[in-house]
Structures are given as structure tokens and as C-alpha cells.
CSV table of C-alpha atoms in Angstrom, one decimal:
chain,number,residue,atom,x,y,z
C,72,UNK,CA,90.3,108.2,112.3
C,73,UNK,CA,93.6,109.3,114.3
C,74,UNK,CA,95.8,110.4,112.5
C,75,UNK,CA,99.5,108.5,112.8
C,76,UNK,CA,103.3,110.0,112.6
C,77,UNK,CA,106.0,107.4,111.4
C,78,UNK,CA,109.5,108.1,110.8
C,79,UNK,CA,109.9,108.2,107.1
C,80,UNK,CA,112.9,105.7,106.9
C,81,UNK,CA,115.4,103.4,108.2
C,82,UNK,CA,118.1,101.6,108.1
C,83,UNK,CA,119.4,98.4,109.9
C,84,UNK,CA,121.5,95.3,109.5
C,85,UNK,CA,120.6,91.5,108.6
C,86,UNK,CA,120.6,89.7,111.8
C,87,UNK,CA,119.6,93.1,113.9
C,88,UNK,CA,116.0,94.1,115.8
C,89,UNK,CA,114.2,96.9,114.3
C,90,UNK,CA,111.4,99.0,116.0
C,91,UNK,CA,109.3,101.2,114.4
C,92,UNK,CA,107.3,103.8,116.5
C,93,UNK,CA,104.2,105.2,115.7
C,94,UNK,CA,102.4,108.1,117.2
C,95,UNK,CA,98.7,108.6,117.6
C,96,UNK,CA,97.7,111.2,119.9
C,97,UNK,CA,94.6,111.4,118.8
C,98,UNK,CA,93.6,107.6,119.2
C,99,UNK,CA,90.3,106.9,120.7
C,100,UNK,CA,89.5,104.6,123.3
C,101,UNK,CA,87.6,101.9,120.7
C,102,UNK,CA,90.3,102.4,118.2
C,103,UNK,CA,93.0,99.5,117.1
C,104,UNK,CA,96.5,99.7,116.0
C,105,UNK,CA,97.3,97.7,113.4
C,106,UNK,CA,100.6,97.3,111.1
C,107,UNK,CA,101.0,96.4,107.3
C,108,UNK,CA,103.7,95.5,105.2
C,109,UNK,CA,103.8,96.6,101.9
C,110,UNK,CA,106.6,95.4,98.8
C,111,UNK,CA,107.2,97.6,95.5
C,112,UNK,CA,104.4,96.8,93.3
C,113,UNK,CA,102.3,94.4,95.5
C,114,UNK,CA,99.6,95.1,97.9
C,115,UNK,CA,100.3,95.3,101.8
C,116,UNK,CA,100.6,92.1,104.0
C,117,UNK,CA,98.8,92.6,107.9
C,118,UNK,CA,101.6,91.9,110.0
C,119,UNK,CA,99.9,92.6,113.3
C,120,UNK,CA,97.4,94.2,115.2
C,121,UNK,CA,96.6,94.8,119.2
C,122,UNK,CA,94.7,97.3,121.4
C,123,UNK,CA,97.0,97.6,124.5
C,124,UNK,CA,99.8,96.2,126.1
C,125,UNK,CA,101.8,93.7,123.9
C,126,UNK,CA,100.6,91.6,121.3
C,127,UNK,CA,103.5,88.9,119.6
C,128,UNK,CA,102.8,86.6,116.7
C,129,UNK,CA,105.1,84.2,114.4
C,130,UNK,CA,106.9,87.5,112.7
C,131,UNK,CA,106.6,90.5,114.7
C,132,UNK,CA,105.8,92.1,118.4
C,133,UNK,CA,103.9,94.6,119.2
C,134,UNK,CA,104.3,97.2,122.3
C,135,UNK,CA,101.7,99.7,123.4
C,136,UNK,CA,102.1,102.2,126.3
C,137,UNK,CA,99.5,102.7,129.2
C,138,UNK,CA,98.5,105.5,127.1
C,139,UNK,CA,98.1,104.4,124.3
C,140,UNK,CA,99.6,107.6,122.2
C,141,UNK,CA,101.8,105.5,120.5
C,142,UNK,CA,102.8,102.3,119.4
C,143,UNK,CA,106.3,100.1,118.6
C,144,UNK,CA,106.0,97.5,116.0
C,145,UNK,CA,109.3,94.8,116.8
C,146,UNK,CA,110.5,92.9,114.0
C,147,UNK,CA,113.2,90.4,115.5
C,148,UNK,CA,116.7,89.4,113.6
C,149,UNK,CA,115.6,91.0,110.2
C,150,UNK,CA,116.8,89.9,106.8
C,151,UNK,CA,117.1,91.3,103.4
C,152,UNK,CA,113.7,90.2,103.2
C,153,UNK,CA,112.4,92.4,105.3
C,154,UNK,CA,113.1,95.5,103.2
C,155,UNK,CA,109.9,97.3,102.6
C,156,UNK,CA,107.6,100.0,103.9
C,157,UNK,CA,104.9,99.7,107.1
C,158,UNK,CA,102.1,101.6,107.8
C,159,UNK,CA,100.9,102.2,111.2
C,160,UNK,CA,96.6,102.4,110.7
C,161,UNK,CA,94.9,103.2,113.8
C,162,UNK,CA,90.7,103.1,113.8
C,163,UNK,CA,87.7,101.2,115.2
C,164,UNK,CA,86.6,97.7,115.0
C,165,UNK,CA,88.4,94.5,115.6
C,166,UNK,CA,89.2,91.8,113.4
C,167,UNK,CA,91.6,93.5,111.1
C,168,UNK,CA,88.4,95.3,109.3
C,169,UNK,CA,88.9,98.9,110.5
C,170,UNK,CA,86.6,99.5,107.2
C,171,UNK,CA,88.2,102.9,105.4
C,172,UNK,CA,91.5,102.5,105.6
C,173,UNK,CA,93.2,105.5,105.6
C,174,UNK,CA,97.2,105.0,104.9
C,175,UNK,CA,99.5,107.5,106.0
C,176,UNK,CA,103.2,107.5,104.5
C,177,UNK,CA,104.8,104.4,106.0
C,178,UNK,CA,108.1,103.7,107.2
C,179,UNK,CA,110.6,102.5,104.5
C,180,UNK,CA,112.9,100.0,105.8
C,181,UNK,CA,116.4,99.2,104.1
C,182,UNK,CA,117.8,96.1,105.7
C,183,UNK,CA,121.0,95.9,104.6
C,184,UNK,CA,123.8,92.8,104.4
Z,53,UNK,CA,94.5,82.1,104.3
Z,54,UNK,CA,92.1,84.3,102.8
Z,55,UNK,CA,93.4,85.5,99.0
Z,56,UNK,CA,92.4,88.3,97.3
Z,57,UNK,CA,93.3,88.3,93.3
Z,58,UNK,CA,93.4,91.2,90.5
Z,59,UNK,CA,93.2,90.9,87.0
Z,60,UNK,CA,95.0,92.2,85.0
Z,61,UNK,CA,98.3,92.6,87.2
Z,62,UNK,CA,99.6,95.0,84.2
Z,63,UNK,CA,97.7,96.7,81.8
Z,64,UNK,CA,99.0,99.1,78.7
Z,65,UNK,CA,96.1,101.6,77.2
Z,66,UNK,CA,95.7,104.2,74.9
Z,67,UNK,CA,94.9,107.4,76.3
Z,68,UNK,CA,90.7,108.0,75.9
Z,69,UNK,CA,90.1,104.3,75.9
Z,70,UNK,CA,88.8,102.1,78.8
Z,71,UNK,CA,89.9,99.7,81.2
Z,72,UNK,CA,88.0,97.3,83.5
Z,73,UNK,CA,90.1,95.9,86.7
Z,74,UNK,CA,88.6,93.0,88.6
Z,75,UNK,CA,88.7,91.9,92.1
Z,76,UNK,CA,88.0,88.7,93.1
Z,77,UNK,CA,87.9,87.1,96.8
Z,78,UNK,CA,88.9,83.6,95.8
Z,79,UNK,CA,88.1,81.5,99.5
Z,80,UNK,CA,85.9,83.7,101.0
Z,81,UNK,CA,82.7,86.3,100.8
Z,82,UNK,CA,83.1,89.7,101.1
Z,83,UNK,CA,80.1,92.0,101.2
Z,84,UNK,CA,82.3,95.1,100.9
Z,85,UNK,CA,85.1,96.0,99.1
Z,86,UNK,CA,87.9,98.8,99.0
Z,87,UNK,CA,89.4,100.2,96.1
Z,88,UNK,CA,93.2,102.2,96.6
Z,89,UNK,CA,95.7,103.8,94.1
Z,90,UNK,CA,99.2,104.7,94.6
Z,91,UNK,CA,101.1,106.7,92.9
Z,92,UNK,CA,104.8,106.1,92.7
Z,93,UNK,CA,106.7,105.9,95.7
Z,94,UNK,CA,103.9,107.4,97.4
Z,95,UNK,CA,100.8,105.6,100.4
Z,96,UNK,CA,97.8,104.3,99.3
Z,97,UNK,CA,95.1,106.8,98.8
Z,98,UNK,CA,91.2,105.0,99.1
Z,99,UNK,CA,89.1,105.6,96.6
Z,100,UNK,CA,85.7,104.4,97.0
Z,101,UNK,CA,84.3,101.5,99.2
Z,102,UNK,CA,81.8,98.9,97.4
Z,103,UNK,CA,79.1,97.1,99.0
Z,104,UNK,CA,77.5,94.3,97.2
Z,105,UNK,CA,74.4,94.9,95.6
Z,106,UNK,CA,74.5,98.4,96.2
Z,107,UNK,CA,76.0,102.1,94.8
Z,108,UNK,CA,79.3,102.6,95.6
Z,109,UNK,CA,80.5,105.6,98.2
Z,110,UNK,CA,83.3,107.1,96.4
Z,111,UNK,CA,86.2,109.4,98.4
Z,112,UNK,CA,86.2,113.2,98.2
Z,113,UNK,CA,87.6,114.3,94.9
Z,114,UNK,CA,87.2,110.7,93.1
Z,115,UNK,CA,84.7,111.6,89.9
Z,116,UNK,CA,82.3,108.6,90.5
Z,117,UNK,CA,81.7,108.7,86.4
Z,118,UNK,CA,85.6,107.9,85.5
Z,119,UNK,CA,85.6,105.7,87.8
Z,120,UNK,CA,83.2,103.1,87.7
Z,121,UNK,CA,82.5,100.7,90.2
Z,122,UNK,CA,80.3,97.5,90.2
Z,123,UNK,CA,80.3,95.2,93.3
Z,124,UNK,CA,77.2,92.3,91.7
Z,125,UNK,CA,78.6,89.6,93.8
Z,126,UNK,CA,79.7,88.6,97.0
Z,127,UNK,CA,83.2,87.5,95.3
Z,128,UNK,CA,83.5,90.0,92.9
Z,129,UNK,CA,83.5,93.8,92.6
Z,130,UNK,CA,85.3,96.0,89.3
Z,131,UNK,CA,87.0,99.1,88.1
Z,132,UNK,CA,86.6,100.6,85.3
Z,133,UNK,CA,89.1,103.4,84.2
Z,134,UNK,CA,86.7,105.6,81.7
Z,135,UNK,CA,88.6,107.4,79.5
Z,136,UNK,CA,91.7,107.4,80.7
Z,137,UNK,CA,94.3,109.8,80.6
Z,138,UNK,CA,98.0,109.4,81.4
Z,139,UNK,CA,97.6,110.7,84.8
Z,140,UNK,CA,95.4,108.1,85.6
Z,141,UNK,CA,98.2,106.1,85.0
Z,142,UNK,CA,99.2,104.2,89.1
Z,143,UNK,CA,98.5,100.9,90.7
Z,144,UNK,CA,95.2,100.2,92.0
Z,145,UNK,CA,94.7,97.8,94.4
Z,146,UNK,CA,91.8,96.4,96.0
Z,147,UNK,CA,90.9,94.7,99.4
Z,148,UNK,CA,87.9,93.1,100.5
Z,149,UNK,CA,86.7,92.2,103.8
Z,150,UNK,CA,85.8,89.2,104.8
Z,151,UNK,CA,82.2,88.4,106.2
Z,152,UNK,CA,83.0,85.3,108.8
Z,153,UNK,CA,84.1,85.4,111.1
Z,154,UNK,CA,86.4,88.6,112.4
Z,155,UNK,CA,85.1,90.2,109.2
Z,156,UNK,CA,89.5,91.1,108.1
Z,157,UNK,CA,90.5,92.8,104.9
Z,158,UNK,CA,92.6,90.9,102.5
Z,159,UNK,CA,94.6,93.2,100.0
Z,160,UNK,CA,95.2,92.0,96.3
Z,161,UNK,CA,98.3,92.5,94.2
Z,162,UNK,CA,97.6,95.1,92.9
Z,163,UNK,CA,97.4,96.5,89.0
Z,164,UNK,CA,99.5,98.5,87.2
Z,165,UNK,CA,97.8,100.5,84.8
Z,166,UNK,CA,100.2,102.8,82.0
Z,167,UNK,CA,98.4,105.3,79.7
Z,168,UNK,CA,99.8,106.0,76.8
């Protein structure tokens, strides 16, 4: 599985765009990048996945180069409730199933008033 | 959507007893399942996946006989902590993966397991 780089935090305002960037150099060409969201003392949320290009849904975009080396997870006008930490997964098969999971150490986002 | 639920969310033991953890896939089948901990602020670290109706393939460095897994249906797999210590004290959480149709993986909520 590729191994992914995130920063380890940040910080942003209610009402502000975040993006979250997420290396993989090592990604393979049947690999998918998917992103979860994960609150203290719950287990992580999928937020979104995609292969290439841009993928949107009803919470969050997601923007991947030509390349493919990296990946941008948009969340749009963020609120307090947004506070938490994402992990950036990259590994084979579709469907959200990328079987082992392997987590690296997340972004933690403060979103603050 | 597909729900994953753990029982006990918090559990208190002493240290040398045992502690069974369920996983349940409560809408859905799931022929495999994934068991995590974290430790405090700290990523999720998999310990061993569990196919039903089979032995379960445990991570490098997880002792297969502390941990104890049992996967006997296609809704249900468990932990068991054997003799725990305190620093088997973190929060486990498991996922399964769902058979029909993109075959995604539903996390629970996690337990929170203290050893005292």
C-alpha cells in the first residue's frame, strides 16, 4: 500500500474553505484515494473517495492531479463541526473496501469561531 | 446507510481478567471484518482481519492468543482481551465490509476499554 504524507494540523475559520493535501508518490495505477473523518472517541466517517480528476459529493470535493502523486480533499464553508482529524488512505479496489486499511497520522483540523 | 455497532462502548476491568467486544453489522452482511486500536491521540493501528467461518489473520506483532478473535456469522465477529493488562488499555474499533454490492467498510464506534 502507498504510503501517504499529511500535514499534521490546521487551523481555519467558521465560514472559510479548507484543503487538505495529501501525498502519495508511491501510488499505483489500480490504487484509490479515499478520505475519512474521524471525531474523539468515535470511529472514522468515509467522506470521499475518487481515482483521478475531481470527484464532489454533498460534503466535500475532491481534486487529483494528472499524476496522481497527490491528492486535495475541499471541505467548503466549514463549521465548528468540522473539527476533527482526516486520514488520507490510498490502496486497491473500489467501492470504499481497500481491505487492510492501513491509517497514517491524519490531519487534525481546528475550525475555529 | 449501512451501520456498524460495538458493545460495550466503555468497558472498566481488572487487570488479568477478560473482556469480550462485539461487532455487529446491523443492515447488512459482511463476510470480513477489521479490527483497529488507537491509542490516545494517536491513528488507528489494524490488528487482525476476520473472515467468517474461518481463522483469523492477525497483524505483525499482535499475539493471536491475547487476542482472540471469532468471526461465526456473517453479522457478527468478537474480541476478546485475554488477560489484560493496563497497557492493553485503548479503543478498539471495528469495521466490516459489506458483501453487496461495492463491497464498502462501515466503521463502528468504537470501545473504550480501561484496565485497572
Amino acid at each position: 500500500l502507498a504510503k501517504t504524507t499529511q500535514p499534521i494540523s490546521m487551523d481555519s475559520y467558521e465560514g472559510q474553505e479548507v484543503n487538505i493535501t495529501c501525498s502519495h508518490n508511491n501510488i499505483a495505477t489500480n490504487d484509490y484515494i479515499t478520505w475519512y473523518q474521524q471525531f474523539p472517541s468515535q470511529g472514522p466517517r468515509f467522506i470521499i473517495q475518487g481515482y483521478k480528476t475531481k470527484v464532489t459529493n454533498e460534503v466535500a470535493s475532491l481534486f487529483i492531479p494528472a499524476d496522481r502523486k497527490s491528492s486535495t480533499l475541499s471541505l467548503p464553508r466549514v463549521s465548528l463541526s468540522d473539527t476533527a482529524v482526516y486520514y488520507c488512505l490510498v490502496g486497491p479496489n473500489y467501492g470504499g473496501s481497500q481491505g487492510n486499511l492501513i491509517f497514517g497520522k491524519g490531519t487534525k483540523l481546528s475550525v475555529k469561531p | 446507510g449501512a451501520v456498524v455497532s460495538q458493545h460495550p462502548s466503555r468497558v472498566i476491568c481488572k487487570s488479568g481478567t477478560s473482556v469480550k467486544i462485539e461487532c455487529r453489522s446491523l443492515d447488512f452482511q459482511a463476510t470480513t471484518m477489521f479490527w483497529y486500536r488507537q491509542f490516545p491521540k494517536q491513528s488507528l493501528m489494524l490488528m487482525a482481519t476476520s473472515n467468517e467461518g474461518s481463522k483469523a489473520t492477525y497483524e505483525q506483532g499482535v499475539e493471536k492468543d491475547k487476542f482472540l478473535i471469532n468471526h461465526a456469522s456473517l453479522t457478527l465477529s468478537t474480541l476478546t482481551v485475554t488477560s489484560a493488562h493496563p497497557e492493553d488499555s485503548s479503543f478498539y474499533i471495528c469495521s466490516a465490509q459489506s458483501t453487496d454490492p461495492t463491497y464498502e467498510q462501515y466503521f463502528g464506534p468504537g470501545t473504550r476499554l480501561t484496565v485497572t
